[in-house]
Coordinates of C-alpha atoms and ligand atoms in Angstrom, one line a residue:
X1 CA 19.3 -11.3 -32.7
X2 CA 16.3 -9.4 -31.6
X3 CA 15.4 -8.8 -35.1
X4 CA 15.2 -12.3 -35.4
X5 CA 12.5 -12.3 -32.6
X6 CA 10.2 -10.2 -33.8
X7 CA 10.2 -12.1 -37.5
X8 CA 9.8 -15.4 -35.1
X9 CA 7.2 -13.6 -33.0
X10 CA 5.3 -12.5 -36.1
X11 CA 5.4 -16.3 -37.8
X12 CA 4.2 -18.3 -35.0
X13 CA 2.6 -15.5 -32.5
X14 CA 3.5 -16.0 -29.4
X15 CA 6.9 -16.4 -27.6
X16 CA 8.1 -17.7 -24.5
X17 CA 8.9 -15.4 -21.4
X18 CA 12.0 -15.3 -22.4
X19 CA 11.5 -14.2 -25.6
X20 CA 8.9 -11.4 -24.7
X21 CA 11.1 -10.1 -21.7
X22 CA 14.1 -9.7 -24.1
X23 CA 12.4 -7.6 -27.1
X24 CA 10.7 -5.1 -23.9
X25 CA 14.2 -5.1 -22.6
X26 CA 15.7 -4.9 -26.1
X27 CA 13.6 -2.4 -27.6
X28 CA 15.6 0.6 -28.5
X29 CA 17.3 -1.1 -31.1
X30 CA 13.9 -2.6 -32.5
X31 CA 11.4 -0.1 -32.3
X32 CA 10.7 1.0 -35.6
X33 CA 11.2 -2.6 -36.7
X34 CA 8.5 -4.0 -34.6
X35 CA 5.4 -1.3 -35.5
X36 CA 6.3 -2.0 -39.3
X37 CA 5.9 -5.7 -39.0
X38 CA 2.7 -5.1 -37.2
X39 CA 1.6 -3.0 -39.1
X40 CA 1.9 -5.2 -41.6
X41 CA 0.1 -7.1 -39.9
X42 CA -3.0 -5.6 -39.2
X43 CA -3.0 -4.8 -42.9
X44 CA -3.3 -8.3 -43.4
X45 CA -6.4 -8.7 -41.3
X46 CA -8.5 -5.5 -41.7
X47 CA -6.7 -4.1 -44.2
X48 CA -5.9 0.3 -43.7
X49 CA -9.3 0.7 -42.2
X50 CA -9.7 2.8 -38.6
X51 CA -12.6 1.6 -36.7
X52 CA -14.0 4.6 -34.8
X53 CA -16.4 4.1 -31.4
X54 CA -18.3 6.8 -29.6
X55 CA -17.1 7.0 -26.2
X56 CA -20.2 8.1 -24.1
X57 CA -18.9 8.4 -20.5
X58 CA -21.9 8.5 -18.8
X59 CA -21.2 8.7 -14.6
X60 CA -18.7 9.1 -12.9
X61 CA -19.8 8.2 -9.8
X62 CA -17.8 4.6 -8.2
X63 CA -17.6 3.0 -5.6
X64 CA -14.2 1.4 -5.5
X65 CA -10.7 3.1 -4.6
X66 CA -8.8 2.5 -7.2
X67 CA -5.7 3.9 -6.3
X68 CA -4.9 5.1 -9.6
X69 CA -7.9 6.8 -10.7
X70 CA -9.9 10.4 -10.1
X71 CA -13.0 9.1 -10.1
X72 CA -12.3 6.9 -7.3
X73 CA -15.3 7.2 -4.4
X74 CA -12.2 8.5 -2.0
X75 CA -12.1 11.6 -4.3
X76 CA -13.9 14.5 -2.5
X77 CA -12.7 16.5 -5.0
X78 CA -14.5 15.2 -7.8
X79 CA -17.2 16.9 -9.5
X80 CA -19.8 14.5 -9.7
X81 CA -22.4 13.8 -12.2
X82 CA -24.6 11.2 -13.9
X83 CA -26.5 11.3 -17.5
X84 CA -29.8 10.8 -17.7
X85 CA -31.3 8.0 -20.3
X86 CA -32.4 10.5 -22.4
X87 CA -29.4 12.5 -22.2
X88 CA -27.4 9.2 -23.1
X89 CA -29.7 8.3 -26.2
X90 CA -29.2 11.8 -27.4
X91 CA -25.5 11.4 -27.6
X92 CA -25.8 8.3 -29.9
X93 CA -28.0 9.9 -32.3
X94 CA -25.8 12.5 -32.7
X95 CA -22.4 10.4 -32.8
X96 CA -25.0 8.1 -35.6
X97 CA -24.9 11.0 -37.4
X98 CA -21.7 12.0 -37.6
X99 CA -20.9 8.0 -38.9
X100 CA -20.2 5.8 -35.4
X101 CA -21.5 2.8 -36.0
X102 CA -20.4 1.7 -32.5
X103 CA -21.0 3.0 -29.1
X104 CA -19.2 2.6 -25.9
X105 CA -21.2 3.5 -22.5
X106 CA -18.1 3.7 -19.9
X107 CA -18.7 5.0 -16.4
X108 CA -17.3 4.4 -13.2
X109 CA -19.7 1.5 -10.5
X110 CA -22.4 3.7 -9.8
X111 CA -25.2 1.6 -8.1
X112 CA -27.8 4.0 -9.7
X113 CA -26.6 2.3 -13.3
X114 CA -29.0 -1.4 -11.7
X115 CA -29.9 -3.5 -14.4
X116 CA -33.6 -1.7 -14.1
X117 CA -32.4 1.2 -15.8
X118 CA -29.4 -0.2 -17.9
X119 CA -31.4 -3.0 -19.8
X120 CA -34.3 -0.5 -21.2
X121 CA -31.0 2.0 -21.7
X122 CA -29.5 -1.1 -24.3
X123 CA -33.0 -1.7 -26.0
X124 CA -33.9 1.9 -26.4
X125 CA -30.3 2.8 -28.2
X126 CA -30.2 -0.4 -30.1
X127 CA -33.5 0.0 -31.0
X128 CA -33.5 3.5 -32.1
X129 CA -29.9 2.1 -34.2
X130 CA -30.1 -1.6 -34.9
X131 CA -27.2 -1.4 -37.0
X132 CA -25.0 -0.2 -34.6
X133 CA -22.6 -2.9 -32.1
X134 CA -22.9 -1.2 -28.3
X135 CA -19.9 -1.2 -25.7
X136 CA -20.6 -1.6 -22.4
X137 CA -17.5 -0.4 -20.1
X138 CA -19.3 -0.4 -16.4
X139 CA -17.1 -2.4 -14.4
X140 CA -17.7 -5.6 -12.3
X141 CA -21.1 -7.3 -12.3
X142 CA -22.6 -10.7 -11.1
X143 CA -22.6 -13.0 -14.0
X144 CA -26.9 -13.0 -14.3
X145 CA -26.4 -8.9 -15.1
X146 CA -24.1 -9.5 -17.3
X147 CA -26.4 -12.0 -19.2
X148 CA -29.1 -9.3 -18.7
X149 CA -27.2 -7.2 -20.1
X150 CA -26.2 -9.2 -23.0
X151 CA -29.6 -10.4 -23.9
X152 CA -31.2 -6.9 -24.0
X153 CA -28.7 -6.5 -26.8
X154 CA -25.2 -5.5 -26.0
X155 CA -22.6 -7.1 -28.1
X156 CA -19.3 -6.0 -26.5
X157 CA -17.6 -5.5 -23.3
X158 CA -14.5 -3.7 -22.1
X159 CA -12.8 -4.7 -18.5
X160 CA -9.6 -4.2 -18.7
X161 CA -7.9 -6.4 -15.9
X162 CA -5.0 -4.0 -14.9
X163 CA -2.5 -5.9 -14.1
X164 CA -2.1 -10.0 -14.7
X165 CA 0.2 -10.1 -11.5
X166 CA -2.3 -10.7 -8.0
X167 CA 0.1 -9.1 -5.7
X168 CA 0.6 -6.2 -8.1
X169 CA -3.5 -5.7 -8.5
X170 CA -4.1 -5.4 -4.8
X171 CA -1.3 -3.2 -4.5
X172 CA -3.3 -1.0 -7.3
X173 CA -6.7 -2.3 -5.5
X174 CA -6.8 -1.9 -2.0
X175 CA -10.5 -2.7 -0.5
X176 CA -12.2 -4.5 -1.1
X177 CA -11.5 -5.2 -5.2
X178 CA -9.9 -9.0 -6.1
X179 CA -8.0 -9.8 -9.0
X180 CA -9.6 -13.2 -8.6
X181 CA -13.2 -12.0 -9.3
X182 CA -11.9 -9.6 -11.5
X183 CA -10.2 -12.4 -13.8
X184 CA -13.8 -14.4 -13.3
X185 CA -16.1 -11.4 -14.6
X186 CA -13.5 -11.7 -18.0
X187 CA -14.1 -15.3 -18.2
X188 CA -18.3 -14.8 -17.4
X189 CA -18.2 -12.2 -20.3
X190 CA -16.7 -14.8 -22.9
X191 CA -19.0 -17.6 -21.5
X192 CA -21.9 -15.1 -22.4
X193 CA -20.8 -14.1 -25.6
X194 CA -19.2 -10.3 -25.5
X195 CA -16.7 -9.3 -27.2
X196 CA -14.9 -9.1 -24.3
X197 CA -12.0 -6.4 -24.0
X198 CA -9.1 -6.8 -21.5
X199 CA -6.0 -4.8 -20.7
X200 CA -4.1 -3.2 -18.3
X201 CA -1.9 0.3 -18.3
X202 CA 1.8 0.5 -18.8
X203 CA 3.9 2.0 -16.1
X204 CA 1.1 1.8 -14.0
X205 CA 3.5 2.0 -9.9
X206 CA 5.2 -1.4 -8.9
X207 CA 4.7 -2.7 -13.1
X208 CA 8.5 -4.6 -13.7
X209 CA 9.6 -6.1 -17.1
X210 CA 8.5 -9.8 -15.9
X211 CA 4.4 -8.3 -15.1
X212 CA 4.9 -7.2 -19.2
X213 CA 6.3 -10.4 -20.4
X214 CA 3.4 -12.1 -18.6
X215 CA 0.9 -9.7 -19.7
X216 CA 1.6 -11.0 -23.2
X217 CA 1.1 -13.9 -22.4
X218 CA -1.9 -13.8 -20.6
X219 CA -3.4 -12.1 -23.7
X220 CA -2.4 -14.5 -25.6
X221 CA -4.1 -17.4 -23.5
X222 CA -7.2 -15.7 -22.9
X223 CA -7.5 -14.2 -26.4
X224 CA -9.3 -11.2 -25.6
X225 CA -11.5 -9.7 -29.1
X226 CA -10.2 -6.2 -27.7
X227 CA -7.3 -5.0 -25.6
X228 CA -7.0 -1.9 -24.3
X229 CA -3.8 -0.1 -22.6
X230 CA -2.5 3.4 -22.2
X231 CA -0.2 4.9 -20.1
X232 CA -0.7 5.2 -16.1
X233 CA -1.1 9.0 -16.0
X234 CA -1.1 10.3 -12.5
X235 CA -4.4 12.5 -11.0
X236 CA -3.1 14.8 -8.6
X237 CA -5.8 14.0 -6.1
X238 CA -5.6 10.6 -5.8
X239 CA -2.9 8.5 -3.5
X240 CA -0.5 7.9 -6.6
X241 CA -0.1 11.8 -7.3
X242 CA 3.4 11.5 -7.8
X243 CA 4.7 8.8 -9.7
X244 CA 6.0 8.8 -12.8
X245 CA 3.6 8.6 -15.8
X246 CA 4.4 5.7 -18.3
X247 CA 5.5 6.6 -21.5
X248 CA 4.4 6.5 -25.0
X249 CA 7.9 4.7 -26.1
X250 CA 7.0 1.4 -24.0
X251 CA 3.4 1.7 -24.9
X252 CA 4.0 1.6 -28.9
X253 CA 6.6 -0.6 -28.5
X254 CA 3.5 -3.2 -26.2
X255 CA 0.7 -1.9 -29.0
X256 CA 3.1 -3.8 -31.7
X257 CA 4.0 -7.3 -29.4
X258 CA 0.2 -7.5 -29.0
X259 CA -0.6 -6.8 -32.7
X260 CA 1.7 -9.6 -33.4
X261 CA 1.0 -12.0 -30.5
X262 CA -3.1 -11.6 -31.9
X263 CA -3.3 -10.8 -35.2
X264 CA -6.8 -10.9 -35.1
X265 CA -7.5 -7.9 -32.1
X266 CA -8.9 -4.5 -32.3
X267 CA -7.0 -2.6 -30.5
X268 CA -7.3 1.7 -30.0
X269 CA -5.0 3.6 -29.9
X270 CA -5.8 5.5 -26.3
X271 CA -6.7 8.7 -24.9
X272 CA -4.0 8.2 -22.5
X273 CA -1.5 7.3 -25.2
X274 CA -2.2 10.7 -26.7
X275 CA -1.9 12.8 -23.6
X276 CA 1.1 12.0 -23.2
X277 CA 2.1 12.0 -26.5
X278 CA 0.6 14.3 -28.9
X279 CA 1.5 12.1 -32.0
X280 CA 0.3 8.9 -30.1
X281 CA -2.7 8.2 -31.6
X282 CA -0.4 8.0 -35.4
X283 CA 2.4 6.6 -34.2
X284 CA 0.5 3.7 -32.7
X285 CA -1.3 3.5 -35.9
X286 CA 1.5 3.6 -38.0
X287 CA 2.5 0.5 -35.3
X288 CA -0.7 -1.9 -35.5
X289 CA -3.4 -0.2 -33.6
X290 CA -6.8 0.2 -35.4
X291 CA -9.4 1.5 -33.5
X292 CA -9.8 5.1 -32.1
X293 CA -12.8 6.4 -29.7
X294 CA -13.4 10.1 -29.2
X295 CA -15.3 11.0 -27.0
X296 CA -19.6 11.4 -27.6
X297 CA -19.8 13.0 -24.0
X298 CA -22.0 16.5 -23.8
X299 CA -18.6 18.9 -23.8
X300 CA -20.4 20.2 -20.1
X301 CA -19.7 16.7 -18.7
X302 CA -16.1 16.3 -20.3
X303 CA -13.7 18.2 -18.2
X304 CA -15.1 16.2 -14.8
X305 CA -14.6 12.6 -16.5
X306 CA -11.5 12.5 -15.3
X307 CA -9.6 9.3 -14.1
X308 CA -6.1 11.7 -14.5
X309 CA -4.6 14.7 -15.2
X310 CA -4.1 16.9 -18.3
X311 CA -6.6 14.8 -20.8
X312 CA -7.3 16.0 -23.8
X313 CA -10.3 16.7 -25.9
X314 CA -12.2 17.8 -22.9
X315 CA -13.4 21.3 -24.6
X316 CA -14.1 20.2 -28.5
X317 CA -17.3 19.4 -30.3
X318 CA -17.9 15.4 -31.4
X319 CA -17.8 17.0 -34.4
X320 CA -14.8 18.8 -34.3
X321 CA -12.7 15.6 -32.7
X322 CA -13.8 13.6 -36.0
X323 CA -12.7 16.3 -38.1
X324 CA -9.0 16.2 -36.6
X325 CA -8.8 12.9 -36.1
X326 CA -9.5 12.3 -39.9
X327 CA -7.0 14.3 -41.1
X328 CA -4.6 12.7 -38.1
X329 CA -5.1 9.5 -39.7
X330 CA -4.9 10.2 -43.4
X331 CA -1.4 10.8 -42.5
X332 CA -0.5 7.7 -41.8
X333 CA -2.4 5.9 -45.1
X334 CA -5.5 5.1 -43.1
X335 CA -8.7 5.6 -43.0
X336 CA -11.7 5.9 -40.6
X337 CA -15.0 4.3 -41.8
X338 CA -18.3 4.0 -41.5
X339 CA -18.6 0.3 -40.0
X340 CA -19.6 -1.5 -36.8
X341 CA -15.8 -2.3 -36.9
X342 CA -16.5 -6.1 -35.3
X343 CA -13.9 -8.5 -34.5
X344 CA -13.2 -10.4 -37.9
X345 CA -14.0 -13.9 -36.0
X346 CA -17.8 -12.2 -35.2
X347 CA -19.1 -10.8 -38.4
X348 CA -22.2 -12.0 -37.7
X349 CA -23.9 -12.7 -34.0
X350 CA -26.3 -15.5 -33.4
Ligands
LIG401 N1 -15.1 1.1 -14.3 C1 -15.0 0.8 -15.7 C2 -14.2 1.9 -16.4 C3 -12.9 1.9 -15.6 S1 -12.2 3.4 -16.7 C4 -14.5 -0.5 -14.8 O1 -13.9 -0.8 -14.1 O2 -13.8 -0.7 -16.3 C5 -11.4 2.7 -18.2 C6 -9.8 2.7 -18.0 O3 -9.3 3.4 -17.8 C7 -9.7 1.6 -16.5 O4 -9.7 0.1 -16.8 C8 -8.4 2.2 -16.4 O5 -7.3 1.1 -17.0 C9 -8.0 3.6 -17.2 N2 -7.4 4.2 -15.9 C10 -7.8 4.9 -14.6 N3 -7.2 5.7 -13.8 C11 -5.9 5.7 -15.2 C12 -5.2 6.3 -14.8 N4 -4.6 7.0 -13.7 N5 -4.5 6.5 -16.2 C13 -4.3 5.7 -17.5 N6 -5.5 5.0 -17.2 C14 -6.2 5.1 -16.2

């Protein structure tokens, strides 16, 4: 019964809400079957290639107060830092030598990095590495700002919607943030032309199975080029310090459902997943993921970009990370490639 439902999802690439809900509720029996199907679909679309993105966490200043996040404005124990544009381009240069062809600039919502700083920085990175893609993940900005960043040469943008449920969003984001604005930002990014990434945390406080079924329906409708999901992990200096973490088991199952629902999607095995399960990245790849995002930030700041407790790989150099990942990926029968790794519909940007 449940395997038939998965076969139906593979063929039709969508189920109704009850269908997703029963898969989620009965996943214990079908986890391996789901992973196998999703791995096959990934192979059909992208082959056994795993794309790598060099993550540059360039500022941990943030004006927002998300209840789950360790770099929330209200956490006065966070040790704040900002990289200079020269340090950021230096990270990209060394990443290029290691085979990275996508760089991801991620940070808190830091007013210091206005368009006046980001636009020349994007142009500089793209001029130094014209064969590379540049991804931004710097939160909510105006339509005009997104347009300027795109015109400066940024190719992709990651903005997790965090939850499809408006009330749940309000519980996770006290203060000035709004679900409607988050969703509008995603639509704006797509309209401007970015390859756009949405996503959510698995097991965030207050999340229900129904919410997860709605996540899958929402993703099917939005059709983002990328989807980032990872388990919620508590951070000791946040309001959610005592809440339980999301599980690797549920995250892995949802990754497979996302691959079956959006066969073409670029789907990372996230650091948060690897933090809750040492085998998380390998299992995610076996279950349909095809992206890894190792850290390229300078080692002296890595221990400061702490969204959650016990984050892995905060002490290693990028070169060590890539060697470790190559070994892990080979064990799954896949292979890390030196490639921009664009979405299959978007190989050529016009
Ligand atoms: N400021 C940017 C980047 C956010 S950090 C933005 O708003 O998009 C990237 C992602 O980390 C967030 O979207 C969130 O889903 C995730 N994250 C934050 N805190 C987390 C936690 N405690 N556990 C797991 N993931 C977390």
